[in-house]
Amino acid sequence: MIFREVEDPDLIAKARRGDVEAYNLLVSRWEKRVFNYLLRLVSNREDAMDVSQEVFLKAYQSLPKLDDPARFSGWLFRIAHNEAFSLLRRRRPETELAGEPRPPELGPRMQPMELSLTVETALNRLSADQREAVLLKVYQGFKFDEMAEILECPVSTVKSRLYTALDLLKVTLAPMQKEILRGES
Amino acid sequence: MSCASFESNPNSKPDWKAYVLGELAPDASRQAEAHLAACSICHEEVATLRLTVDTLSTLREEEVPRRIAFVSDKVFEPRWWQRVFTPTFAAGALIAAAILVHGAVRPGQAQVEAAVTEAVSQVEARHRLEMQVLSDLVEQRDKQVANMYLSNAALVR
């Protein structure tokens, strides 16, 4: 007998018929990706967790409206995008007062944790729109046209945000990149 | 320093960011690679972009602090009769039953009229009897008074 993993569209069909277990399986497949996307976007674990739960609840309630189950991932991230930016809009004054985070000092040999923290800091220095473009492309692997659907904007806008972000990151991460190259040589 | 190959027509320069991000069409990607093999300036530009993307990938993926799940435990699911017998359903059922019982046992119009006639005749008969008793008592008392007068008259005489 050939074991075939249940595909997302099958789970979606079952969930639409009220099978909550099927939906929970779908959630378990996507929760880590959605949580990490939200975590990098809102920069707070508790907020990211709360928004993640809200995203999956809204997705469950809106499943009958999903036209093409094959495009579930883009549809799900679109809900996540809306929820995240709704939160960011609500807390904007607080964020503006928080000040800019400082990157950790670069040592002779950076540890993986320090590398990760430096990247996180560099991402946080981008605007929310630029950061989101990087998150969707580099970490979530969406294509430009899929990103345009998620963000509800033209592909040209997606590219503009992403390319500006990459230029900024190239400058911000340059000292770290030299460190990595020195470590490799 | 920029590549001189595209100075006359900057629009023909490959979109190196799209190339590094895997967004170029296969044909455009092949052309870009052919140029990269011959141009150290563009090669360096692409190498820097790749390094930036690779550096970004060092960001650690976080575990979800707690599982997201929706209640589907059979223990918590209502049984079929619990779904049916909601308070609203029970109230509706009670009213329906009352209507059915009332319809089944309701007497006919003729029976009602007969019962009313019977009740009225009983009340009238009772009334007549009471009037007769009162009339007899009055008559009896009149006789007693008359006798009393006659006795008194005999004594006076």
Coordinates of C-alpha atoms in Angstrom, one line a residue:
Chain A
M1 CA 0.0 0.0 0.0
I2 CA 1.4 3.4 -0.9
F3 CA 1.0 5.9 1.9
R4 CA -0.1 9.3 0.6
E5 CA -0.1 12.3 2.9
V6 CA -3.4 14.1 2.9
E7 CA -3.1 17.2 0.8
D8 CA -4.1 20.7 2.0
P9 CA -7.1 20.9 -0.4
D10 CA -8.5 17.6 1.0
L11 CA -8.2 18.9 4.5
I12 CA -9.8 22.2 3.5
A13 CA -12.7 20.2 1.9
K14 CA -13.2 18.2 5.1
A15 CA -12.9 21.4 7.3
R16 CA -15.6 23.0 5.2
R17 CA -17.9 20.1 6.0
G18 CA -17.3 20.8 9.7
D19 CA -14.4 18.4 10.4
V20 CA -12.5 20.4 13.1
E21 CA -9.8 17.7 13.3
A22 CA -9.0 18.2 9.6
Y23 CA -8.7 21.9 10.2
N24 CA -6.5 21.4 13.3
L25 CA -4.2 19.3 11.1
L26 CA -4.1 22.1 8.6
V27 CA -3.3 24.6 11.4
S28 CA -0.4 22.4 12.6
R29 CA 1.1 22.5 9.1
W30 CA 1.0 26.2 8.9
E31 CA 1.2 27.6 12.4
K32 CA 5.0 27.8 12.6
R33 CA 5.3 29.7 9.3
V34 CA 2.5 32.1 10.1
F35 CA 3.8 32.7 13.7
N36 CA 7.3 33.4 12.5
Y37 CA 6.1 35.8 9.8
L38 CA 4.0 37.6 12.4
L39 CA 6.7 37.6 14.9
R40 CA 9.2 39.3 12.6
L41 CA 6.5 41.7 11.5
V42 CA 5.1 42.8 14.9
S43 CA 8.3 42.1 16.8
N44 CA 6.6 40.8 19.9
R45 CA 6.0 37.1 20.8
E46 CA 2.8 37.5 22.7
D47 CA 1.3 39.8 20.0
A48 CA 2.4 37.4 17.3
M49 CA 0.8 34.5 19.2
D50 CA -2.4 36.3 19.8
V51 CA -2.6 37.4 16.1
S52 CA -1.8 33.9 14.9
Q53 CA -4.8 32.5 16.8
E54 CA -6.9 35.3 15.4
V55 CA -5.7 34.5 11.9
F56 CA -6.6 30.8 12.1
L57 CA -9.9 31.6 13.7
K58 CA -10.8 34.0 10.9
A59 CA -9.5 31.6 8.3
Y60 CA -11.8 28.9 9.7
Q61 CA -14.8 31.2 9.6
S62 CA -13.9 32.3 6.1
L63 CA -13.1 28.9 4.6
P64 CA -16.4 28.8 2.6
K65 CA -15.3 32.0 0.8
L66 CA -11.9 30.5 -0.3
D67 CA -12.4 30.2 -4.1
D68 CA -9.4 28.0 -4.9
P69 CA -8.2 25.7 -2.2
A70 CA -4.9 25.3 -4.1
R71 CA -4.1 28.9 -3.2
F72 CA -4.7 28.4 0.5
S73 CA -1.2 29.6 1.5
G74 CA -1.5 33.0 -0.2
W75 CA -5.0 33.4 1.1
L76 CA -3.9 32.6 4.7
F77 CA -1.0 35.0 4.6
R78 CA -3.3 37.7 3.3
I79 CA -5.5 37.3 6.4
A80 CA -2.2 37.3 8.5
H81 CA -1.1 40.5 6.7
N82 CA -4.4 42.3 7.4
E83 CA -4.4 41.3 11.1
A84 CA -0.8 42.3 11.6
F85 CA -1.2 45.7 10.0
S86 CA -4.4 46.2 12.0
L87 CA -2.3 45.7 15.1
L88 CA 0.6 47.9 13.9
R89 CA -1.8 50.7 13.1
R90 CA -3.4 50.5 16.6
R91 CA 0.0 50.7 18.4
R92 CA 1.9 53.0 16.1
P93 CA 2.4 55.9 18.6
E94 CA 3.8 53.5 21.1
T95 CA 6.2 52.0 18.5
E96 CA 7.4 55.4 17.5
L97 CA 8.4 56.2 21.1
A98 CA 10.2 53.0 21.5
G99 CA 13.3 54.2 19.6
E100 CA 15.5 52.3 17.3
P101 CA 17.0 49.0 18.5
R102 CA 20.8 48.8 18.6
P103 CA 22.6 45.9 16.8
P104 CA 24.9 43.8 19.0
E105 CA 28.6 44.6 19.0
L106 CA 30.4 42.6 16.4
G107 CA 33.0 40.3 18.0
P108 CA 35.9 38.4 16.5
R109 CA 33.8 35.3 15.9
M110 CA 30.0 35.7 15.9
Q111 CA 28.0 32.9 17.4
P112 CA 24.8 31.8 15.5
M113 CA 22.7 33.5 18.2
E114 CA 24.5 36.8 17.6
L115 CA 24.1 36.4 13.9
S116 CA 20.4 35.8 14.2
L117 CA 20.1 38.8 16.6
T118 CA 22.0 41.1 14.2
V119 CA 19.7 40.1 11.3
E120 CA 16.7 40.6 13.5
T121 CA 17.9 44.1 14.4
A122 CA 18.6 44.9 10.7
L123 CA 15.1 43.8 9.8
N124 CA 13.6 45.9 12.5
R125 CA 15.3 49.0 11.0
L126 CA 13.3 48.6 7.8
S127 CA 9.8 50.0 7.5
A128 CA 7.0 47.6 8.1
D129 CA 6.2 47.4 4.3
Q130 CA 9.8 46.7 3.4
R131 CA 10.3 44.2 6.2
E132 CA 7.1 42.4 5.1
A133 CA 8.3 42.2 1.5
V134 CA 11.6 40.5 2.7
L135 CA 9.6 38.1 5.0
L136 CA 7.3 37.0 2.3
K137 CA 10.0 36.5 -0.3
V138 CA 13.1 35.4 1.5
Y139 CA 11.6 33.5 4.4
Q140 CA 8.2 32.3 3.0
G141 CA 9.3 31.9 -0.6
F142 CA 6.3 33.5 -2.3
K143 CA 6.6 34.6 -5.9
F144 CA 6.2 38.3 -6.8
D145 CA 2.7 37.8 -8.2
E146 CA 1.6 35.9 -5.1
M147 CA 3.0 38.7 -2.9
A148 CA 1.1 41.2 -4.9
E149 CA -2.1 39.3 -4.2
I150 CA -1.3 39.0 -0.5
L151 CA -0.5 42.7 -0.2
E152 CA -3.1 43.8 -2.6
C153 CA -0.8 46.0 -4.6
P154 CA 0.9 45.9 -8.1
V155 CA 4.0 43.7 -8.6
S156 CA 6.0 46.9 -9.3
T157 CA 5.2 48.1 -5.8
V158 CA 6.3 44.7 -4.4
K159 CA 9.6 44.9 -6.3
S160 CA 10.2 48.4 -5.2
R161 CA 9.7 47.7 -1.5
L162 CA 11.8 44.5 -1.7
Y163 CA 14.7 46.0 -3.7
T164 CA 14.9 49.0 -1.5
A165 CA 14.9 46.7 1.5
L166 CA 17.7 44.6 0.0
D167 CA 19.8 47.7 -0.7
L168 CA 19.4 48.9 2.9
L169 CA 20.1 45.4 4.3
K170 CA 23.2 45.1 2.1
V171 CA 24.6 48.2 3.9
T172 CA 23.4 47.3 7.4
L173 CA 24.7 43.8 7.2
A174 CA 28.0 44.6 5.4
P175 CA 30.2 44.4 8.6
M176 CA 28.6 41.1 9.5
Q177 CA 29.1 39.7 6.0
K178 CA 32.8 40.6 6.2
E179 CA 32.9 38.8 9.6
I180 CA 31.3 35.7 8.0
L181 CA 33.7 35.8 5.1
R182 CA 36.7 36.2 7.5
G183 CA 35.4 33.2 9.5
E184 CA 35.2 31.1 6.3
S185 CA 38.7 32.0 5.1
Chain B
M1 CA 31.8 50.8 -10.6
S2 CA 29.2 49.6 -13.0
C3 CA 29.3 47.3 -15.9
A4 CA 30.0 49.0 -19.3
S5 CA 28.1 46.4 -21.3
F6 CA 24.7 48.1 -20.6
E7 CA 25.7 51.8 -20.6
S8 CA 24.2 52.4 -24.0
N9 CA 21.0 50.6 -23.1
P10 CA 20.6 50.4 -19.2
N11 CA 17.1 48.7 -19.7
S12 CA 18.9 45.7 -21.1
K13 CA 20.8 45.1 -17.9
P14 CA 19.6 41.9 -16.2
D15 CA 17.5 42.4 -13.0
W16 CA 20.2 40.9 -10.7
K17 CA 17.9 41.0 -7.6
A18 CA 15.2 39.1 -9.5
Y19 CA 17.9 36.7 -10.6
V20 CA 19.2 36.0 -7.1
L21 CA 15.6 35.7 -5.8
G22 CA 14.8 33.1 -8.5
E23 CA 12.2 35.3 -10.3
L24 CA 13.8 35.5 -13.8
A25 CA 12.2 33.5 -16.6
P26 CA 14.4 30.6 -17.8
D27 CA 15.5 32.4 -21.0
A28 CA 16.4 35.6 -19.2
S29 CA 18.2 33.6 -16.5
R30 CA 20.3 31.8 -19.1
Q31 CA 21.3 35.1 -20.7
A32 CA 22.1 36.6 -17.3
E33 CA 24.4 33.6 -16.4
A34 CA 26.2 33.9 -19.7
H35 CA 26.9 37.6 -18.9
L36 CA 28.0 36.7 -15.4
A37 CA 30.6 34.3 -16.6
A38 CA 32.3 37.0 -18.6
C39 CA 31.8 40.1 -16.3
S40 CA 33.6 40.4 -13.0
I41 CA 31.7 43.6 -12.0
C42 CA 28.3 42.0 -12.4
H43 CA 29.7 38.8 -10.8
E44 CA 30.6 40.8 -7.7
E45 CA 27.3 42.6 -7.6
V46 CA 25.5 39.2 -7.7
A47 CA 27.9 37.8 -5.1
T48 CA 27.1 40.6 -2.7
L49 CA 23.4 40.2 -3.2
R50 CA 23.6 36.5 -2.6
L51 CA 25.6 37.1 0.6
T52 CA 23.0 39.5 1.8
V53 CA 20.2 36.9 1.2
D54 CA 22.3 34.1 2.8
T55 CA 23.0 36.3 5.8
L56 CA 19.2 36.9 6.2
S57 CA 18.7 33.2 6.2
T58 CA 20.8 32.9 9.4
L59 CA 17.7 34.2 11.3
R60 CA 16.6 31.5 13.5
E61 CA 13.0 30.2 13.1
E62 CA 11.1 30.3 16.4
E63 CA 9.0 27.6 17.8
V64 CA 5.3 28.4 18.4
P65 CA 5.0 29.0 22.2
R66 CA 1.8 27.1 22.4
R67 CA -0.2 24.9 20.0
I68 CA -3.0 26.6 18.1
A69 CA -6.0 24.2 18.1
F70 CA -9.7 24.3 18.0
V71 CA -11.9 22.1 20.3
S72 CA -13.0 19.0 18.5
D73 CA -12.7 16.5 21.4
K74 CA -15.7 14.1 21.2
V75 CA -16.1 14.5 25.0
F76 CA -17.1 18.1 24.5
E77 CA -19.3 17.5 21.5
P78 CA -23.1 17.4 22.3
R79 CA -24.9 14.1 21.8
W80 CA -27.7 14.0 19.1
W81 CA -30.4 14.4 21.7
Q82 CA -28.6 17.3 23.4
R83 CA -28.4 19.1 20.0
V84 CA -32.2 18.4 19.5
F85 CA -33.5 19.1 23.0
T86 CA -32.5 22.7 23.4
P87 CA -34.6 25.0 25.7
T88 CA -36.2 26.5 22.6
F89 CA -37.1 23.1 21.2
A90 CA -38.5 22.0 24.5
A91 CA -40.7 25.0 24.8
G92 CA -42.0 24.6 21.2
A93 CA -42.6 20.9 21.8
L94 CA -44.6 21.6 24.9
I95 CA -46.8 24.1 23.2
A96 CA -47.3 21.8 20.2
A97 CA -48.3 18.9 22.6
A98 CA -50.8 21.2 24.5
I99 CA -52.4 22.1 21.2
L100 CA -52.7 18.5 20.1
V101 CA -54.1 17.3 23.4
H102 CA -56.6 20.2 23.5
G103 CA -57.6 19.3 19.9
A104 CA -58.1 15.6 20.8
V105 CA -60.2 16.1 24.0
R106 CA -62.1 19.3 23.1
P107 CA -66.0 18.7 23.5
G108 CA -68.3 19.5 20.6
Q109 CA -70.6 22.6 20.5
A110 CA -73.8 20.5 21.2
Q111 CA -72.2 18.9 24.3
V112 CA -71.4 22.4 25.6
E113 CA -74.9 23.6 25.0
A114 CA -76.4 20.5 26.7
A115 CA -74.1 21.0 29.7
V116 CA -75.1 24.7 30.0
T117 CA -78.8 23.9 29.8
E118 CA -78.4 21.2 32.4
A119 CA -76.5 23.5 34.7
V120 CA -79.1 26.3 34.3
S121 CA -82.0 24.0 35.0
Q122 CA -80.2 22.7 38.1
V123 CA -79.7 26.3 39.4
E124 CA -83.3 27.2 38.6
A125 CA -84.6 24.1 40.4
R126 CA -82.5 24.9 43.4
H127 CA -83.8 28.4 43.4
R128 CA -87.4 27.3 43.2
L129 CA -86.9 24.9 46.1
E130 CA -85.3 27.7 48.3
M131 CA -88.3 30.0 47.4
Q132 CA -90.7 27.3 48.4
V133 CA -89.0 26.7 51.7
L134 CA -89.0 30.4 52.5
S135 CA -92.7 30.7 51.5
D136 CA -93.6 27.8 53.8
L137 CA -91.6 29.4 56.7
V138 CA -93.5 32.8 56.2
E139 CA -96.8 31.0 56.1
Q140 CA -96.0 29.0 59.2
R141 CA -95.0 32.2 61.1
D142 CA -98.2 34.0 60.0
K143 CA -100.2 31.1 61.5
Q144 CA -98.2 31.3 64.7
V145 CA -98.8 35.1 65.0
A146 CA -102.6 34.6 64.3
N147 CA -102.8 31.9 67.0
M148 CA -101.0 34.2 69.4
Y149 CA -103.5 37.0 68.7
L150 CA -106.5 34.6 69.2
S151 CA -105.0 33.4 72.5
N152 CA -104.4 36.9 73.8
A153 CA -107.9 37.9 72.9
A154 CA -109.4 35.0 74.9
L155 CA -107.3 36.0 77.9
V156 CA -108.5 39.7 77.7
R157 CA -112.0 38.6 77.5

